[in-house]
Amino acid sequence: MIRLFVLLMMASMPAIGDVLPIVTVTEEQGATQYSLTLQLLALMTLLSLLPAMLLGLTSFVRIIIVLSLLRQALGTMQTPPNQVLLGIALFLTFFVMAPVFGEVYDTAILPYLNEEISVDAAIAAAELPIREFMLNQTRQEDIGMFVQIAGIEAIPAPEEVPFSILAPAFITSELKSAFIIAFMIYIPFVVIDLIVASVLMSMGMMMLSPMMISMPFKLMLFVLVDGWTLVMGSLASSFAIP
């Protein structure tokens, strides 16, 4: 999948100084024919693969899950709305993945556009930073589980892990990390809910919803501790290379 993605990305990029012809118009016997170039076809194929690549090979999964569970912990229903959460997760993903994308561009795409290396060499160079990022965020036990399921013998080095095993292991590790972070965020808000429910019960107000009373206190706590800064900083730092 990584090789296909990089190949399509580089195939969709014209050489420096060339113009990308989108539509070729030819007239034969009074009839006009239109033909799309292979570069445009590769570009359209790349665009169709971008959502899957974004979800499966980057930090997007962990970030969006934590933000969604944070909204549930606050009890604010649909605030922030889904579009806002997706935008935050997308730009934070770009921030986290910026070093990886920069290395791919410097070591693979730019030399290929300058015609300094071949396509095969560019694909091999672009694959290394992505695999390194995924390996740094993947737990060994998750890789071992998929290796055992696939019936593959012991892999001598992490760099030799097949992508068919690395991708599901990476997503599994991301789900684990996301729920661990979300659990730590949930604890103080659950304590507030318990305190408010106990106070209402002791006052005999059993018909009053504890969520309606606890939400202002949870929002006040979240604002006082500068919660958004803490959450964003924790998410970004969780991807640091161990």
PDB file of C-alpha atoms in Angstrom:
ATOM      1  CA  MET A   1       0.000   0.000   0.000  1.00  0.00           C
ATOM      2  CA  ILE A   2       2.817   2.437   0.822  1.00  0.00           C
ATOM      3  CA  ARG A   3       4.572   1.694  -2.460  1.00  0.00           C
ATOM      4  CA  LEU A   4       1.332   2.150  -4.408  1.00  0.00           C
ATOM      5  CA  PHE A   5       0.597   5.439  -2.655  1.00  0.00           C
ATOM      6  CA  VAL A   6       4.057   6.870  -3.303  1.00  0.00           C
ATOM      7  CA  LEU A   7       4.081   5.641  -6.894  1.00  0.00           C
ATOM      8  CA  LEU A   8       0.747   7.292  -7.625  1.00  0.00           C
ATOM      9  CA  MET A   9       1.809  10.483  -5.874  1.00  0.00           C
ATOM     10  CA  MET A  10       4.982  10.795  -7.907  1.00  0.00           C
ATOM     11  CA  ALA A  11       3.309   9.726 -11.113  1.00  0.00           C
ATOM     12  CA  SER A  12       0.778  12.515 -10.689  1.00  0.00           C
ATOM     13  CA  MET A  13       3.525  15.134 -10.415  1.00  0.00           C
ATOM     14  CA  PRO A  14       4.949  16.475 -13.694  1.00  0.00           C
ATOM     15  CA  ALA A  15       8.629  17.214 -14.061  1.00  0.00           C
ATOM     16  CA  ILE A  16       9.768  20.695 -13.125  1.00  0.00           C
ATOM     17  CA  GLY A  17       9.021  23.169 -15.864  1.00  0.00           C
ATOM     18  CA  ASP A  18       6.583  20.853 -17.659  1.00  0.00           C
ATOM     19  CA  VAL A  19       2.899  21.584 -18.017  1.00  0.00           C
ATOM     20  CA  LEU A  20       0.381  18.933 -17.011  1.00  0.00           C
ATOM     21  CA  PRO A  21      -1.996  18.472 -19.963  1.00  0.00           C
ATOM     22  CA  ILE A  22      -5.360  17.654 -18.465  1.00  0.00           C
ATOM     23  CA  VAL A  23      -7.391  17.287 -21.665  1.00  0.00           C
ATOM     24  CA  THR A  24      -6.106  16.680 -25.178  1.00  0.00           C
ATOM     25  CA  VAL A  25      -8.414  17.878 -27.916  1.00  0.00           C
ATOM     26  CA  THR A  26      -8.138  16.440 -31.409  1.00  0.00           C
ATOM     27  CA  GLU A  27     -10.340  17.157 -34.411  1.00  0.00           C
ATOM     28  CA  GLU A  28     -10.837  14.491 -37.032  1.00  0.00           C
ATOM     29  CA  GLN A  29     -13.314  14.838 -39.888  1.00  0.00           C
ATOM     30  CA  GLY A  30     -15.295  17.490 -38.091  1.00  0.00           C
ATOM     31  CA  ALA A  31     -15.546  15.499 -34.838  1.00  0.00           C
ATOM     32  CA  THR A  32     -13.837  16.605 -31.618  1.00  0.00           C
ATOM     33  CA  GLN A  33     -12.362  13.943 -29.342  1.00  0.00           C
ATOM     34  CA  TYR A  34     -11.250  14.427 -25.745  1.00  0.00           C
ATOM     35  CA  SER A  35      -8.739  12.175 -23.977  1.00  0.00           C
ATOM     36  CA  LEU A  36      -7.451  12.344 -20.402  1.00  0.00           C
ATOM     37  CA  THR A  37      -3.785  11.803 -19.708  1.00  0.00           C
ATOM     38  CA  LEU A  38      -2.422   9.008 -17.552  1.00  0.00           C
ATOM     39  CA  GLN A  39      -1.151  11.588 -15.067  1.00  0.00           C
ATOM     40  CA  LEU A  40      -4.662  12.832 -14.431  1.00  0.00           C
ATOM     41  CA  LEU A  41      -5.856   9.254 -14.024  1.00  0.00           C
ATOM     42  CA  ALA A  42      -3.121   8.604 -11.470  1.00  0.00           C
ATOM     43  CA  LEU A  43      -4.004  11.813  -9.651  1.00  0.00           C
ATOM     44  CA  MET A  44      -7.678  10.871  -9.404  1.00  0.00           C
ATOM     45  CA  THR A  45      -6.723   7.415  -8.138  1.00  0.00           C
ATOM     46  CA  LEU A  46      -4.494   9.028  -5.522  1.00  0.00           C
ATOM     47  CA  LEU A  47      -7.320  11.269  -4.335  1.00  0.00           C
ATOM     48  CA  SER A  48      -9.583   8.256  -3.869  1.00  0.00           C
ATOM     49  CA  LEU A  49      -6.926   6.576  -1.698  1.00  0.00           C
ATOM     50  CA  LEU A  50      -6.176   9.617   0.456  1.00  0.00           C
ATOM     51  CA  PRO A  51      -8.916   9.016   3.100  1.00  0.00           C
ATOM     52  CA  ALA A  52      -7.765   5.441   3.672  1.00  0.00           C
ATOM     53  CA  MET A  53      -4.120   6.518   3.852  1.00  0.00           C
ATOM     54  CA  LEU A  54      -4.985   9.320   6.266  1.00  0.00           C
ATOM     55  CA  LEU A  55      -6.920   7.006   8.564  1.00  0.00           C
ATOM     56  CA  GLY A  56      -4.585   4.043   8.430  1.00  0.00           C
ATOM     57  CA  LEU A  57      -1.041   5.408   8.245  1.00  0.00           C
ATOM     58  CA  THR A  58      -1.070   8.609  10.308  1.00  0.00           C
ATOM     59  CA  SER A  59      -1.898   9.858  13.787  1.00  0.00           C
ATOM     60  CA  PHE A  60      -5.466  10.783  12.831  1.00  0.00           C
ATOM     61  CA  VAL A  61      -7.160   7.767  14.461  1.00  0.00           C
ATOM     62  CA  ARG A  62      -5.762   8.409  17.934  1.00  0.00           C
ATOM     63  CA  ILE A  63      -6.495  12.132  17.821  1.00  0.00           C
ATOM     64  CA  ILE A  64     -10.105  11.931  16.632  1.00  0.00           C
ATOM     65  CA  ILE A  65     -11.004   9.190  19.140  1.00  0.00           C
ATOM     66  CA  VAL A  66      -9.595  11.162  22.069  1.00  0.00           C
ATOM     67  CA  LEU A  67     -11.388  14.341  20.995  1.00  0.00           C
ATOM     68  CA  SER A  68     -14.688  12.498  20.555  1.00  0.00           C
ATOM     69  CA  LEU A  69     -14.481  10.870  23.993  1.00  0.00           C
ATOM     70  CA  LEU A  70     -13.483  14.218  25.507  1.00  0.00           C
ATOM     71  CA  ARG A  71     -16.704  15.727  24.181  1.00  0.00           C
ATOM     72  CA  GLN A  72     -18.685  12.880  25.729  1.00  0.00           C
ATOM     73  CA  ALA A  73     -16.885  13.308  29.055  1.00  0.00           C
ATOM     74  CA  LEU A  74     -17.796  16.993  29.116  1.00  0.00           C
ATOM     75  CA  GLY A  75     -21.416  16.119  28.396  1.00  0.00           C
ATOM     76  CA  THR A  76     -21.764  18.902  25.824  1.00  0.00           C
ATOM     77  CA  MET A  77     -23.650  16.665  23.360  1.00  0.00           C
ATOM     78  CA  GLN A  78     -22.750  17.971  19.855  1.00  0.00           C
ATOM     79  CA  THR A  79     -20.493  20.829  20.962  1.00  0.00           C
ATOM     80  CA  PRO A  80     -17.948  21.143  19.406  1.00  0.00           C
ATOM     81  CA  PRO A  81     -19.687  19.826  16.285  1.00  0.00           C
ATOM     82  CA  ASN A  82     -18.272  16.968  14.261  1.00  0.00           C
ATOM     83  CA  GLN A  83     -16.903  19.299  11.585  1.00  0.00           C
ATOM     84  CA  VAL A  84     -14.898  21.215  14.172  1.00  0.00           C
ATOM     85  CA  LEU A  85     -13.498  18.040  15.725  1.00  0.00           C
ATOM     86  CA  LEU A  86     -12.516  16.716  12.302  1.00  0.00           C
ATOM     87  CA  GLY A  87     -10.804  20.001  11.467  1.00  0.00           C
ATOM     88  CA  ILE A  88      -8.882  20.016  14.753  1.00  0.00           C
ATOM     89  CA  ALA A  89      -7.846  16.380  14.283  1.00  0.00           C
ATOM     90  CA  LEU A  90      -6.806  17.007  10.687  1.00  0.00           C
ATOM     91  CA  PHE A  91      -4.574  20.002  11.415  1.00  0.00           C
ATOM     92  CA  LEU A  92      -3.088  18.357  14.509  1.00  0.00           C
ATOM     93  CA  THR A  93      -2.350  15.332  12.319  1.00  0.00           C
ATOM     94  CA  PHE A  94      -0.518  17.582   9.861  1.00  0.00           C
ATOM     95  CA  PHE A  95       1.482  19.019  12.773  1.00  0.00           C
ATOM     96  CA  VAL A  96       2.457  15.581  14.079  1.00  0.00           C
ATOM     97  CA  MET A  97       3.223  14.160  10.642  1.00  0.00           C
ATOM     98  CA  ALA A  98       5.079  17.245   9.353  1.00  0.00           C
ATOM     99  CA  PRO A  99       8.577  15.800  10.036  1.00  0.00           C
ATOM    100  CA  VAL A 100       7.636  12.557   8.268  1.00  0.00           C
ATOM    101  CA  PHE A 101       6.132  14.335   5.260  1.00  0.00           C
ATOM    102  CA  GLY A 102       9.118  16.690   5.127  1.00  0.00           C
ATOM    103  CA  GLU A 103      11.562  13.789   5.099  1.00  0.00           C
ATOM    104  CA  VAL A 104       9.581  12.033   2.358  1.00  0.00           C
ATOM    105  CA  TYR A 105       9.650  15.185   0.253  1.00  0.00           C
ATOM    106  CA  ASP A 106      13.364  15.869   0.795  1.00  0.00           C
ATOM    107  CA  THR A 107      14.617  12.315   0.301  1.00  0.00           C
ATOM    108  CA  ALA A 108      12.230  10.997  -2.345  1.00  0.00           C
ATOM    109  CA  ILE A 109       9.891  13.421  -4.099  1.00  0.00           C
ATOM    110  CA  LEU A 110      12.300  16.325  -4.635  1.00  0.00           C
ATOM    111  CA  PRO A 111      15.180  14.176  -5.996  1.00  0.00           C
ATOM    112  CA  TYR A 112      12.703  12.382  -8.257  1.00  0.00           C
ATOM    113  CA  LEU A 113      11.331  15.658  -9.629  1.00  0.00           C
ATOM    114  CA  ASN A 114      14.910  16.818 -10.248  1.00  0.00           C
ATOM    115  CA  GLU A 115      15.535  13.535 -12.097  1.00  0.00           C
ATOM    116  CA  GLU A 116      18.350  12.613  -9.707  1.00  0.00           C
ATOM    117  CA  ILE A 117      16.974   9.181  -8.759  1.00  0.00           C
ATOM    118  CA  SER A 118      14.758   6.597 -10.399  1.00  0.00           C
ATOM    119  CA  VAL A 119      11.168   5.795  -9.498  1.00  0.00           C
ATOM    120  CA  ASP A 120      12.149   2.597  -7.659  1.00  0.00           C
ATOM    121  CA  ALA A 121      14.770   4.417  -5.599  1.00  0.00           C
ATOM    122  CA  ALA A 122      12.321   7.210  -4.786  1.00  0.00           C
ATOM    123  CA  ILE A 123       9.674   4.724  -3.647  1.00  0.00           C
ATOM    124  CA  ALA A 124      12.186   2.939  -1.405  1.00  0.00           C
ATOM    125  CA  ALA A 125      13.357   6.247   0.085  1.00  0.00           C
ATOM    126  CA  ALA A 126       9.788   7.463   0.698  1.00  0.00           C
ATOM    127  CA  GLU A 127       8.757   4.236   2.379  1.00  0.00           C
ATOM    128  CA  LEU A 128      11.413   4.408   5.096  1.00  0.00           C
ATOM    129  CA  PRO A 129      10.124   7.459   7.071  1.00  0.00           C
ATOM    130  CA  ILE A 130       6.534   6.187   7.005  1.00  0.00           C
ATOM    131  CA  ARG A 131       7.526   2.721   8.199  1.00  0.00           C
ATOM    132  CA  GLU A 132       9.752   4.205  10.885  1.00  0.00           C
ATOM    133  CA  PHE A 133       6.898   6.335  12.220  1.00  0.00           C
ATOM    134  CA  MET A 134       4.512   3.378  12.269  1.00  0.00           C
ATOM    135  CA  LEU A 135       7.045   1.089  13.952  1.00  0.00           C
ATOM    136  CA  ASN A 136       7.754   3.667  16.669  1.00  0.00           C
ATOM    137  CA  GLN A 137       4.035   3.837  17.534  1.00  0.00           C
ATOM    138  CA  THR A 138       3.283   0.093  17.283  1.00  0.00           C
ATOM    139  CA  ARG A 139       3.542  -2.256  20.234  1.00  0.00           C
ATOM    140  CA  GLN A 140       5.603  -5.396  19.803  1.00  0.00           C
ATOM    141  CA  GLU A 141       2.842  -7.595  21.186  1.00  0.00           C
ATOM    142  CA  ASP A 142       0.443  -6.342  18.513  1.00  0.00           C
ATOM    143  CA  ILE A 143       2.938  -7.165  15.768  1.00  0.00           C
ATOM    144  CA  GLY A 144       3.525 -10.566  17.364  1.00  0.00           C
ATOM    145  CA  MET A 145      -0.208 -11.276  17.439  1.00  0.00           C
ATOM    146  CA  PHE A 146      -0.670 -10.642  13.720  1.00  0.00           C
ATOM    147  CA  VAL A 147       2.524 -12.550  12.910  1.00  0.00           C
ATOM    148  CA  GLN A 148       1.108 -15.519  14.800  1.00  0.00           C
ATOM    149  CA  ILE A 149      -2.276 -15.234  13.081  1.00  0.00           C
ATOM    150  CA  ALA A 150      -0.611 -15.044   9.660  1.00  0.00           C
ATOM    151  CA  GLY A 151       1.501 -18.105  10.462  1.00  0.00           C
ATOM    152  CA  ILE A 152       4.743 -16.345   9.599  1.00  0.00           C
ATOM    153  CA  GLU A 153       8.026 -17.389  11.149  1.00  0.00           C
ATOM    154  CA  ALA A 154       9.903 -15.072  13.488  1.00  0.00           C
ATOM    155  CA  ILE A 155      10.905 -11.795  11.857  1.00  0.00           C
ATOM    156  CA  PRO A 156      14.614 -11.076  12.449  1.00  0.00           C
ATOM    157  CA  ALA A 157      14.392  -7.256  12.384  1.00  0.00           C
ATOM    158  CA  PRO A 158      11.602  -4.660  12.725  1.00  0.00           C
ATOM    159  CA  GLU A 159      12.497  -3.235   9.322  1.00  0.00           C
ATOM    160  CA  GLU A 160      11.526  -6.545   7.728  1.00  0.00           C
ATOM    161  CA  VAL A 161       7.961  -6.565   9.056  1.00  0.00           C
ATOM    162  CA  PRO A 162       5.602  -6.943   6.073  1.00  0.00           C
ATOM    163  CA  PHE A 163       3.255  -4.051   5.551  1.00  0.00           C
ATOM    164  CA  SER A 164       0.277  -6.435   5.605  1.00  0.00           C
ATOM    165  CA  ILE A 165       1.153  -7.060   9.273  1.00  0.00           C
ATOM    166  CA  LEU A 166       2.434  -3.609  10.184  1.00  0.00           C
ATOM    167  CA  ALA A 167      -0.738  -1.770   9.102  1.00  0.00           C
ATOM    168  CA  PRO A 168      -3.277  -3.673  11.270  1.00  0.00           C
ATOM    169  CA  ALA A 169      -0.827  -3.799  14.176  1.00  0.00           C
ATOM    170  CA  PHE A 170      -0.342  -0.019  13.935  1.00  0.00           C
ATOM    171  CA  ILE A 171      -4.101   0.651  13.930  1.00  0.00           C
ATOM    172  CA  THR A 172      -4.599  -1.718  16.899  1.00  0.00           C
ATOM    173  CA  SER A 173      -1.886   0.078  18.876  1.00  0.00           C
ATOM    174  CA  GLU A 174      -3.409   3.448  18.004  1.00  0.00           C
ATOM    175  CA  LEU A 175      -6.803   2.322  19.304  1.00  0.00           C
ATOM    176  CA  LYS A 176      -5.221   1.139  22.560  1.00  0.00           C
ATOM    177  CA  SER A 177      -3.325   4.395  23.041  1.00  0.00           C
ATOM    178  CA  ALA A 178      -6.418   6.476  22.264  1.00  0.00           C
ATOM    179  CA  PHE A 179      -8.566   4.704  24.836  1.00  0.00           C
ATOM    180  CA  ILE A 180      -5.833   4.889  27.485  1.00  0.00           C
ATOM    181  CA  ILE A 181      -5.542   8.672  27.025  1.00  0.00           C
ATOM    182  CA  ALA A 182      -9.333   9.060  26.959  1.00  0.00           C
ATOM    183  CA  PHE A 183      -9.646   7.042  30.192  1.00  0.00           C
ATOM    184  CA  MET A 184      -7.250   9.387  31.970  1.00  0.00           C
ATOM    185  CA  ILE A 185      -9.252  12.373  30.712  1.00  0.00           C
ATOM    186  CA  TYR A 186     -12.557  10.818  31.769  1.00  0.00           C
ATOM    187  CA  ILE A 187     -11.627  10.276  35.449  1.00  0.00           C
ATOM    188  CA  PRO A 188     -12.005  13.859  36.806  1.00  0.00           C
ATOM    189  CA  PHE A 189     -15.301  14.360  34.997  1.00  0.00           C
ATOM    190  CA  VAL A 190     -16.693  11.084  36.349  1.00  0.00           C
ATOM    191  CA  VAL A 191     -15.725  12.214  39.868  1.00  0.00           C
ATOM    192  CA  ILE A 192     -17.663  15.446  39.371  1.00  0.00           C
ATOM    193  CA  ASP A 193     -20.702  13.500  38.160  1.00  0.00           C
ATOM    194  CA  LEU A 194     -20.549  11.241  41.218  1.00  0.00           C
ATOM    195  CA  ILE A 195     -20.263  14.166  43.619  1.00  0.00           C
ATOM    196  CA  VAL A 196     -23.185  16.024  42.032  1.00  0.00           C
ATOM    197  CA  ALA A 197     -25.337  12.866  41.959  1.00  0.00           C
ATOM    198  CA  SER A 198     -24.596  12.197  45.654  1.00  0.00           C
ATOM    199  CA  VAL A 199     -25.461  15.766  46.649  1.00  0.00           C
ATOM    200  CA  LEU A 200     -28.735  15.691  44.709  1.00  0.00           C
ATOM    201  CA  MET A 201     -29.617  12.316  46.210  1.00  0.00           C
ATOM    202  CA  SER A 202     -28.973  13.561  49.739  1.00  0.00           C
ATOM    203  CA  MET A 203     -31.170  16.617  49.085  1.00  0.00           C
ATOM    204  CA  GLY A 204     -34.006  14.448  47.808  1.00  0.00           C
ATOM    205  CA  MET A 205     -33.843  15.859  44.270  1.00  0.00           C
ATOM    206  CA  MET A 206     -33.957  12.473  42.580  1.00  0.00           C
ATOM    207  CA  MET A 207     -36.013  13.740  39.641  1.00  0.00           C
ATOM    208  CA  LEU A 208     -33.391  16.350  38.704  1.00  0.00           C
ATOM    209  CA  SER A 209     -30.856  15.206  36.108  1.00  0.00           C
ATOM    210  CA  PRO A 210     -27.314  15.194  37.565  1.00  0.00           C
ATOM    211  CA  MET A 211     -25.875  15.832  34.080  1.00  0.00           C
ATOM    212  CA  MET A 212     -27.626  19.187  33.842  1.00  0.00           C
ATOM    213  CA  ILE A 213     -26.085  20.332  37.138  1.00  0.00           C
ATOM    214  CA  SER A 214     -22.623  18.819  36.683  1.00  0.00           C
ATOM    215  CA  MET A 215     -21.988  20.148  33.171  1.00  0.00           C
ATOM    216  CA  PRO A 216     -21.305  23.780  34.263  1.00  0.00           C
ATOM    217  CA  PHE A 217     -18.861  22.516  36.908  1.00  0.00           C
ATOM    218  CA  LYS A 218     -17.087  20.308  34.352  1.00  0.00           C
ATOM    219  CA  LEU A 219     -16.840  23.204  31.915  1.00  0.00           C
ATOM    220  CA  MET A 220     -15.496  25.470  34.669  1.00  0.00           C
ATOM    221  CA  LEU A 221     -12.883  22.864  35.637  1.00  0.00           C
ATOM    222  CA  PHE A 222     -11.899  22.349  32.014  1.00  0.00           C
ATOM    223  CA  VAL A 223     -11.465  26.090  31.445  1.00  0.00           C
ATOM    224  CA  LEU A 224      -9.593  26.715  34.711  1.00  0.00           C
ATOM    225  CA  VAL A 225      -6.977  24.042  33.986  1.00  0.00           C
ATOM    226  CA  ASP A 226      -6.656  25.219  30.353  1.00  0.00           C
ATOM    227  CA  GLY A 227      -7.957  21.875  29.184  1.00  0.00           C
ATOM    228  CA  TRP A 228      -7.615  22.358  25.435  1.00  0.00           C
ATOM    229  CA  THR A 229      -3.941  23.208  25.761  1.00  0.00           C
ATOM    230  CA  LEU A 230      -3.346  20.178  27.969  1.00  0.00           C
ATOM    231  CA  VAL A 231      -5.222  17.825  25.641  1.00  0.00           C
ATOM    232  CA  MET A 232      -3.555  19.105  22.472  1.00  0.00           C
ATOM    233  CA  GLY A 233      -0.123  19.086  24.087  1.00  0.00           C
ATOM    234  CA  SER A 234      -0.614  15.572  25.469  1.00  0.00           C
ATOM    235  CA  LEU A 235      -1.780  14.257  22.117  1.00  0.00           C
ATOM    236  CA  ALA A 236       1.115  15.818  20.231  1.00  0.00           C
ATOM    237  CA  SER A 237       3.707  14.661  22.767  1.00  0.00           C
ATOM    238  CA  SER A 238       2.279  11.121  22.809  1.00  0.00           C
ATOM    239  CA  PHE A 239       3.729  10.630  19.320  1.00  0.00           C
ATOM    240  CA  ALA A 240       7.258  11.514  20.398  1.00  0.00           C
ATOM    241  CA  ILE A 241       9.832   8.881  19.514  1.00  0.00           C
ATOM    242  CA  PRO A 242      10.532   6.801  22.650  1.00  0.00           C
TER     243      PRO A 242
END
